[in-house]
């Protein structure tokens, strides 16, 4: 069905998958992707990011350029933050995102899940201190509240 269509008739997500397939056919060992999920609807975004994860798990080196901290936290083993062309931060997502103030100074923020986790911790909810994704944050909140009122923050029932 897709093969009979003009590239201009494909959705943004389909166009990106076709482009990836074309590059994969050349047998590269490294991909460089610039804002791979920009402009995609949530379903297409999830599909494309899953494909990128599968390619990486299959042995391809993936270099992802993005301003989306949530995308980087989900995809990357290591993150390099540049400021005016110079290295500003380098490390695992957890190492880089532990310095929220430093990131803010260069116009970047935390992944959405980590922002929420930080707000909850600041409000006195005893979460762990690791990097949170949507699933891990939901699991920790559910576990905390499944234990009952005694484990909740003081003054809240």
mmCIF file with all atom_site columns, C-alpha atoms in Angstrom:
data_model
loop_
_atom_site.group_PDB
_atom_site.id
_atom_site.type_symbol
_atom_site.label_atom_id
_atom_site.label_alt_id
_atom_site.label_comp_id
_atom_site.label_asym_id
_atom_site.label_entity_id
_atom_site.label_seq_id
_atom_site.pdbx_PDB_ins_code
_atom_site.Cartn_x
_atom_site.Cartn_y
_atom_site.Cartn_z
_atom_site.occupancy
_atom_site.B_iso_or_equiv
_atom_site.pdbx_formal_charge
_atom_site.auth_seq_id
_atom_site.auth_comp_id
_atom_site.auth_asym_id
_atom_site.auth_atom_id
_atom_site.pdbx_PDB_model_num
ATOM 1   C CA . UNK A 1 1   ? 0.000  0.000  0.000  1.00 0.00 ? 1   UNK A CA 1
ATOM 2   C CA . UNK A 1 2   ? 2.719  2.509  0.942  1.00 0.00 ? 2   UNK A CA 1
ATOM 3   C CA . UNK A 1 3   ? 4.998  1.476  -1.923 1.00 0.00 ? 3   UNK A CA 1
ATOM 4   C CA . UNK A 1 4   ? 2.425  2.611  -4.493 1.00 0.00 ? 4   UNK A CA 1
ATOM 5   C CA . UNK A 1 5   ? 2.162  6.119  -3.028 1.00 0.00 ? 5   UNK A CA 1
ATOM 6   C CA . UNK A 1 6   ? 4.130  9.185  -3.934 1.00 0.00 ? 6   UNK A CA 1
ATOM 7   C CA . UNK A 1 7   ? 6.457  10.242 -1.088 1.00 0.00 ? 7   UNK A CA 1
ATOM 8   C CA . UNK A 1 8   ? 4.426  13.450 -0.900 1.00 0.00 ? 8   UNK A CA 1
ATOM 9   C CA . UNK A 1 9   ? 1.282  11.445 -0.071 1.00 0.00 ? 9   UNK A CA 1
ATOM 10  C CA . UNK A 1 10  ? 2.883  9.808  2.984  1.00 0.00 ? 10  UNK A CA 1
ATOM 11  C CA . UNK A 1 11  ? 2.429  11.038 6.539  1.00 0.00 ? 11  UNK A CA 1
ATOM 12  C CA . UNK A 1 12  ? 5.404  12.588 8.331  1.00 0.00 ? 12  UNK A CA 1
ATOM 13  C CA . UNK A 1 13  ? 5.990  9.384  10.284 1.00 0.00 ? 13  UNK A CA 1
ATOM 14  C CA . UNK A 1 14  ? 5.806  7.263  7.123  1.00 0.00 ? 14  UNK A CA 1
ATOM 15  C CA . UNK A 1 15  ? 8.236  9.587  5.332  1.00 0.00 ? 15  UNK A CA 1
ATOM 16  C CA . UNK A 1 16  ? 10.735 9.240  8.172  1.00 0.00 ? 16  UNK A CA 1
ATOM 17  C CA . UNK A 1 17  ? 10.432 5.449  8.242  1.00 0.00 ? 17  UNK A CA 1
ATOM 18  C CA . UNK A 1 18  ? 10.981 5.317  4.471  1.00 0.00 ? 18  UNK A CA 1
ATOM 19  C CA . UNK A 1 19  ? 14.036 7.562  4.841  1.00 0.00 ? 19  UNK A CA 1
ATOM 20  C CA . UNK A 1 20  ? 15.407 5.317  7.601  1.00 0.00 ? 20  UNK A CA 1
ATOM 21  C CA . UNK A 1 21  ? 14.799 2.233  5.435  1.00 0.00 ? 21  UNK A CA 1
ATOM 22  C CA . UNK A 1 22  ? 16.699 3.857  2.578  1.00 0.00 ? 22  UNK A CA 1
ATOM 23  C CA . UNK A 1 23  ? 19.664 4.606  4.811  1.00 0.00 ? 23  UNK A CA 1
ATOM 24  C CA . UNK A 1 24  ? 19.529 1.136  6.408  1.00 0.00 ? 24  UNK A CA 1
ATOM 25  C CA . UNK A 1 25  ? 19.760 -0.386 2.927  1.00 0.00 ? 25  UNK A CA 1
ATOM 26  C CA . UNK A 1 26  ? 23.226 1.194  2.643  1.00 0.00 ? 26  UNK A CA 1
ATOM 27  C CA . UNK A 1 27  ? 24.415 -0.735 5.707  1.00 0.00 ? 27  UNK A CA 1
ATOM 28  C CA . UNK A 1 28  ? 25.707 2.055  7.949  1.00 0.00 ? 28  UNK A CA 1
ATOM 29  C CA . UNK A 1 29  ? 27.097 1.409  11.413 1.00 0.00 ? 29  UNK A CA 1
ATOM 30  C CA . UNK A 1 30  ? 26.098 4.881  12.642 1.00 0.00 ? 30  UNK A CA 1
ATOM 31  C CA . UNK A 1 31  ? 23.001 7.028  12.205 1.00 0.00 ? 31  UNK A CA 1
ATOM 32  C CA . UNK A 1 32  ? 22.906 10.762 12.894 1.00 0.00 ? 32  UNK A CA 1
ATOM 33  C CA . UNK A 1 33  ? 19.345 11.970 13.451 1.00 0.00 ? 33  UNK A CA 1
ATOM 34  C CA . UNK A 1 34  ? 18.473 15.654 13.816 1.00 0.00 ? 34  UNK A CA 1
ATOM 35  C CA . UNK A 1 35  ? 15.230 16.208 15.765 1.00 0.00 ? 35  UNK A CA 1
ATOM 36  C CA . UNK A 1 36  ? 13.833 12.861 14.583 1.00 0.00 ? 36  UNK A CA 1
ATOM 37  C CA . UNK A 1 37  ? 10.435 13.210 16.254 1.00 0.00 ? 37  UNK A CA 1
ATOM 38  C CA . UNK A 1 38  ? 9.799  16.911 15.601 1.00 0.00 ? 38  UNK A CA 1
ATOM 39  C CA . UNK A 1 39  ? 6.361  17.625 14.197 1.00 0.00 ? 39  UNK A CA 1
ATOM 40  C CA . UNK A 1 40  ? 5.020  14.094 14.590 1.00 0.00 ? 40  UNK A CA 1
ATOM 41  C CA . UNK A 1 41  ? 1.749  13.271 16.305 1.00 0.00 ? 41  UNK A CA 1
ATOM 42  C CA . UNK A 1 42  ? 2.073  11.275 19.558 1.00 0.00 ? 42  UNK A CA 1
ATOM 43  C CA . UNK A 1 43  ? 1.446  7.873  17.927 1.00 0.00 ? 43  UNK A CA 1
ATOM 44  C CA . UNK A 1 44  ? 3.912  8.447  15.087 1.00 0.00 ? 44  UNK A CA 1
ATOM 45  C CA . UNK A 1 45  ? 6.421  9.844  17.579 1.00 0.00 ? 45  UNK A CA 1
ATOM 46  C CA . UNK A 1 46  ? 6.151  6.745  19.788 1.00 0.00 ? 46  UNK A CA 1
ATOM 47  C CA . UNK A 1 47  ? 6.510  4.450  16.761 1.00 0.00 ? 47  UNK A CA 1
ATOM 48  C CA . UNK A 1 48  ? 9.577  6.268  15.450 1.00 0.00 ? 48  UNK A CA 1
ATOM 49  C CA . UNK A 1 49  ? 11.290 6.398  18.850 1.00 0.00 ? 49  UNK A CA 1
ATOM 50  C CA . UNK A 1 50  ? 10.612 2.670  19.305 1.00 0.00 ? 50  UNK A CA 1
ATOM 51  C CA . UNK A 1 51  ? 12.167 1.996  15.905 1.00 0.00 ? 51  UNK A CA 1
ATOM 52  C CA . UNK A 1 52  ? 15.237 4.048  16.832 1.00 0.00 ? 52  UNK A CA 1
ATOM 53  C CA . UNK A 1 53  ? 15.530 2.082  20.093 1.00 0.00 ? 53  UNK A CA 1
ATOM 54  C CA . UNK A 1 54  ? 15.262 -1.230 18.195 1.00 0.00 ? 54  UNK A CA 1
ATOM 55  C CA . UNK A 1 55  ? 17.959 -0.166 15.733 1.00 0.00 ? 55  UNK A CA 1
ATOM 56  C CA . UNK A 1 56  ? 20.259 0.806  18.611 1.00 0.00 ? 56  UNK A CA 1
ATOM 57  C CA . UNK A 1 57  ? 19.607 -2.461 20.437 1.00 0.00 ? 57  UNK A CA 1
ATOM 58  C CA . UNK A 1 58  ? 20.433 -4.216 17.165 1.00 0.00 ? 58  UNK A CA 1
ATOM 59  C CA . UNK A 1 59  ? 23.942 -2.774 17.272 1.00 0.00 ? 59  UNK A CA 1
ATOM 60  C CA . UNK A 1 60  ? 23.715 0.503  15.377 1.00 0.00 ? 60  UNK A CA 1
ATOM 61  C CA . UNK A 1 61  ? 25.230 3.610  16.902 1.00 0.00 ? 61  UNK A CA 1
ATOM 62  C CA . UNK A 1 62  ? 22.581 6.312  17.052 1.00 0.00 ? 62  UNK A CA 1
ATOM 63  C CA . UNK A 1 63  ? 23.538 9.981  17.420 1.00 0.00 ? 63  UNK A CA 1
ATOM 64  C CA . UNK A 1 64  ? 20.408 12.002 18.165 1.00 0.00 ? 64  UNK A CA 1
ATOM 65  C CA . UNK A 1 65  ? 20.375 15.793 18.054 1.00 0.00 ? 65  UNK A CA 1
ATOM 66  C CA . UNK A 1 66  ? 17.377 17.200 19.910 1.00 0.00 ? 66  UNK A CA 1
ATOM 67  C CA . UNK A 1 67  ? 16.103 19.950 22.149 1.00 0.00 ? 67  UNK A CA 1
ATOM 68  C CA . UNK A 1 68  ? 13.558 17.493 23.582 1.00 0.00 ? 68  UNK A CA 1
ATOM 69  C CA . UNK A 1 69  ? 14.966 16.403 26.911 1.00 0.00 ? 69  UNK A CA 1
ATOM 70  C CA . UNK A 1 70  ? 12.273 13.701 27.193 1.00 0.00 ? 70  UNK A CA 1
ATOM 71  C CA . UNK A 1 71  ? 13.399 12.214 23.873 1.00 0.00 ? 71  UNK A CA 1
ATOM 72  C CA . UNK A 1 72  ? 17.038 12.263 24.940 1.00 0.00 ? 72  UNK A CA 1
ATOM 73  C CA . UNK A 1 73  ? 16.289 10.739 28.341 1.00 0.00 ? 73  UNK A CA 1
ATOM 74  C CA . UNK A 1 74  ? 14.378 7.929  26.659 1.00 0.00 ? 74  UNK A CA 1
ATOM 75  C CA . UNK A 1 75  ? 16.835 7.169  23.858 1.00 0.00 ? 75  UNK A CA 1
ATOM 76  C CA . UNK A 1 76  ? 20.332 7.960  25.038 1.00 0.00 ? 76  UNK A CA 1
ATOM 77  C CA . UNK A 1 77  ? 23.002 6.127  26.975 1.00 0.00 ? 77  UNK A CA 1
ATOM 78  C CA . UNK A 1 78  ? 25.084 9.318  27.049 1.00 0.00 ? 78  UNK A CA 1
ATOM 79  C CA . UNK A 1 79  ? 24.215 12.970 26.491 1.00 0.00 ? 79  UNK A CA 1
ATOM 80  C CA . UNK A 1 80  ? 26.442 15.785 25.281 1.00 0.00 ? 80  UNK A CA 1
ATOM 81  C CA . UNK A 1 81  ? 25.169 19.314 25.867 1.00 0.00 ? 81  UNK A CA 1
ATOM 82  C CA . UNK A 1 82  ? 26.807 22.062 23.826 1.00 0.00 ? 82  UNK A CA 1
ATOM 83  C CA . UNK A 1 83  ? 26.922 25.758 24.633 1.00 0.00 ? 83  UNK A CA 1
ATOM 84  C CA . UNK A 1 84  ? 28.130 28.009 21.840 1.00 0.00 ? 84  UNK A CA 1
ATOM 85  C CA . UNK A 1 85  ? 29.834 25.035 20.175 1.00 0.00 ? 85  UNK A CA 1
ATOM 86  C CA . UNK A 1 86  ? 31.724 23.974 23.297 1.00 0.00 ? 86  UNK A CA 1
ATOM 87  C CA . UNK A 1 87  ? 31.111 21.017 25.599 1.00 0.00 ? 87  UNK A CA 1
ATOM 88  C CA . UNK A 1 88  ? 28.897 22.132 28.483 1.00 0.00 ? 88  UNK A CA 1
ATOM 89  C CA . UNK A 1 89  ? 27.915 18.764 29.973 1.00 0.00 ? 89  UNK A CA 1
ATOM 90  C CA . UNK A 1 90  ? 28.640 15.143 29.175 1.00 0.00 ? 90  UNK A CA 1
ATOM 91  C CA . UNK A 1 91  ? 27.415 12.013 30.921 1.00 0.00 ? 91  UNK A CA 1
ATOM 92  C CA . UNK A 1 92  ? 24.604 9.582  31.360 1.00 0.00 ? 92  UNK A CA 1
ATOM 93  C CA . UNK A 1 93  ? 21.091 11.057 31.300 1.00 0.00 ? 93  UNK A CA 1
ATOM 94  C CA . UNK A 1 94  ? 20.964 10.765 35.086 1.00 0.00 ? 94  UNK A CA 1
ATOM 95  C CA . UNK A 1 95  ? 24.295 12.601 35.476 1.00 0.00 ? 95  UNK A CA 1
ATOM 96  C CA . UNK A 1 96  ? 23.308 15.394 33.091 1.00 0.00 ? 96  UNK A CA 1
ATOM 97  C CA . UNK A 1 97  ? 19.747 15.871 34.390 1.00 0.00 ? 97  UNK A CA 1
ATOM 98  C CA . UNK A 1 98  ? 20.870 16.046 38.024 1.00 0.00 ? 98  UNK A CA 1
ATOM 99  C CA . UNK A 1 99  ? 22.089 19.568 37.189 1.00 0.00 ? 99  UNK A CA 1
ATOM 100 C CA . UNK A 1 100 ? 18.755 21.202 36.351 1.00 0.00 ? 100 UNK A CA 1
ATOM 101 C CA . UNK A 1 101 ? 19.982 24.705 37.195 1.00 0.00 ? 101 UNK A CA 1
ATOM 102 C CA . UNK A 1 102 ? 22.966 24.373 34.883 1.00 0.00 ? 102 UNK A CA 1
ATOM 103 C CA . UNK A 1 103 ? 20.746 23.161 32.044 1.00 0.00 ? 103 UNK A CA 1
ATOM 104 C CA . UNK A 1 104 ? 18.332 26.024 32.604 1.00 0.00 ? 104 UNK A CA 1
ATOM 105 C CA . UNK A 1 105 ? 21.209 28.478 32.206 1.00 0.00 ? 105 UNK A CA 1
ATOM 106 C CA . UNK A 1 106 ? 21.658 27.281 28.615 1.00 0.00 ? 106 UNK A CA 1
ATOM 107 C CA . UNK A 1 107 ? 17.950 27.246 27.814 1.00 0.00 ? 107 UNK A CA 1
ATOM 108 C CA . UNK A 1 108 ? 17.281 23.565 28.406 1.00 0.00 ? 108 UNK A CA 1
ATOM 109 C CA . UNK A 1 109 ? 15.063 21.879 30.946 1.00 0.00 ? 109 UNK A CA 1
ATOM 110 C CA . UNK A 1 110 ? 14.428 18.501 32.442 1.00 0.00 ? 110 UNK A CA 1
ATOM 111 C CA . UNK A 1 111 ? 12.346 15.740 30.887 1.00 0.00 ? 111 UNK A CA 1
ATOM 112 C CA . UNK A 1 112 ? 8.677  16.207 31.794 1.00 0.00 ? 112 UNK A CA 1
ATOM 113 C CA . UNK A 1 113 ? 8.614  13.160 34.086 1.00 0.00 ? 113 UNK A CA 1
ATOM 114 C CA . UNK A 1 114 ? 11.686 14.358 35.949 1.00 0.00 ? 114 UNK A CA 1
ATOM 115 C CA . UNK A 1 115 ? 10.184 17.860 36.344 1.00 0.00 ? 115 UNK A CA 1
ATOM 116 C CA . UNK A 1 116 ? 7.086  16.322 37.893 1.00 0.00 ? 116 UNK A CA 1
ATOM 117 C CA . UNK A 1 117 ? 9.171  14.052 40.142 1.00 0.00 ? 117 UNK A CA 1
ATOM 118 C CA . UNK A 1 118 ? 11.237 17.034 41.293 1.00 0.00 ? 118 UNK A CA 1
ATOM 119 C CA . UNK A 1 119 ? 8.073  19.003 42.088 1.00 0.00 ? 119 UNK A CA 1
ATOM 120 C CA . UNK A 1 120 ? 6.667  16.101 44.088 1.00 0.00 ? 120 UNK A CA 1
ATOM 121 C CA . UNK A 1 121 ? 9.934  15.709 46.022 1.00 0.00 ? 121 UNK A CA 1
ATOM 122 C CA . UNK A 1 122 ? 9.964  19.472 46.718 1.00 0.00 ? 122 UNK A CA 1
ATOM 123 C CA . UNK A 1 123 ? 6.384  19.122 48.029 1.00 0.00 ? 123 UNK A CA 1
ATOM 124 C CA . UNK A 1 124 ? 7.548  16.502 50.525 1.00 0.00 ? 124 UNK A CA 1
ATOM 125 C CA . UNK A 1 125 ? 6.576  13.306 48.744 1.00 0.00 ? 125 UNK A CA 1
ATOM 126 C CA . UNK A 1 126 ? 9.367  10.806 49.434 1.00 0.00 ? 126 UNK A CA 1
ATOM 127 C CA . UNK A 1 127 ? 10.358 9.563  45.992 1.00 0.00 ? 127 UNK A CA 1
ATOM 128 C CA . UNK A 1 128 ? 13.768 8.193  45.074 1.00 0.00 ? 128 UNK A CA 1
ATOM 129 C CA . UNK A 1 129 ? 16.443 10.364 43.516 1.00 0.00 ? 129 UNK A CA 1
ATOM 130 C CA . UNK A 1 130 ? 17.018 8.595  40.191 1.00 0.00 ? 130 UNK A CA 1
ATOM 131 C CA . UNK A 1 131 ? 16.070 9.790  36.732 1.00 0.00 ? 131 UNK A CA 1
ATOM 132 C CA . UNK A 1 132 ? 12.376 9.219  36.121 1.00 0.00 ? 132 UNK A CA 1
ATOM 133 C CA . UNK A 1 133 ? 10.571 8.285  32.955 1.00 0.00 ? 133 UNK A CA 1
ATOM 134 C CA . UNK A 1 134 ? 6.775  8.178  32.803 1.00 0.00 ? 134 UNK A CA 1
ATOM 135 C CA . UNK A 1 135 ? 6.577  4.482  33.682 1.00 0.00 ? 135 UNK A CA 1
ATOM 136 C CA . UNK A 1 136 ? 9.096  4.513  36.535 1.00 0.00 ? 136 UNK A CA 1
ATOM 137 C CA . UNK A 1 137 ? 7.513  7.614  38.068 1.00 0.00 ? 137 UNK A CA 1
ATOM 138 C CA . UNK A 1 138 ? 4.034  6.072  37.873 1.00 0.00 ? 138 UNK A CA 1
ATOM 139 C CA . UNK A 1 139 ? 5.355  2.848  39.424 1.00 0.00 ? 139 UNK A CA 1
ATOM 140 C CA . UNK A 1 140 ? 7.031  4.694  42.321 1.00 0.00 ? 140 UNK A CA 1
ATOM 141 C CA . UNK A 1 141 ? 3.955  6.831  43.018 1.00 0.00 ? 141 UNK A CA 1
ATOM 142 C CA . UNK A 1 142 ? 1.687  3.780  42.885 1.00 0.00 ? 142 UNK A CA 1
ATOM 143 C CA . UNK A 1 143 ? 3.984  1.838  45.223 1.00 0.00 ? 143 UNK A CA 1
ATOM 144 C CA . UNK A 1 144 ? 4.188  4.740  47.642 1.00 0.00 ? 144 UNK A CA 1
ATOM 145 C CA . UNK A 1 145 ? 0.438  5.214  47.828 1.00 0.00 ? 145 UNK A CA 1
ATOM 146 C CA . UNK A 1 146 ? -0.309 1.501  47.826 1.00 0.00 ? 146 UNK A CA 1
ATOM 147 C CA . UNK A 1 147 ? 1.478  1.296  51.207 1.00 0.00 ? 147 UNK A CA 1
ATOM 148 C CA . UNK A 1 148 ? -1.151 3.504  52.838 1.00 0.00 ? 148 UNK A CA 1
ATOM 149 C CA . UNK A 1 149 ? -1.359 6.879  54.606 1.00 0.00 ? 149 UNK A CA 1
ATOM 150 C CA . UNK A 1 150 ? 1.568  6.242  56.986 1.00 0.00 ? 150 UNK A CA 1
ATOM 151 C CA . UNK A 1 151 ? 4.042  6.329  54.084 1.00 0.00 ? 151 UNK A CA 1
ATOM 152 C CA . UNK A 1 152 ? 2.712  9.582  52.651 1.00 0.00 ? 152 UNK A CA 1
ATOM 153 C CA . UNK A 1 153 ? 4.192  12.966 53.370 1.00 0.00 ? 153 UNK A CA 1
ATOM 154 C CA . UNK A 1 154 ? 3.383  14.559 56.734 1.00 0.00 ? 154 UNK A CA 1
ATOM 155 C CA . UNK A 1 155 ? 0.160  16.523 56.976 1.00 0.00 ? 155 UNK A CA 1
ATOM 156 C CA . UNK A 1 156 ? -1.416 14.870 53.956 1.00 0.00 ? 156 UNK A CA 1
ATOM 157 C CA . UNK A 1 157 ? -3.932 12.046 54.173 1.00 0.00 ? 157 UNK A CA 1
#
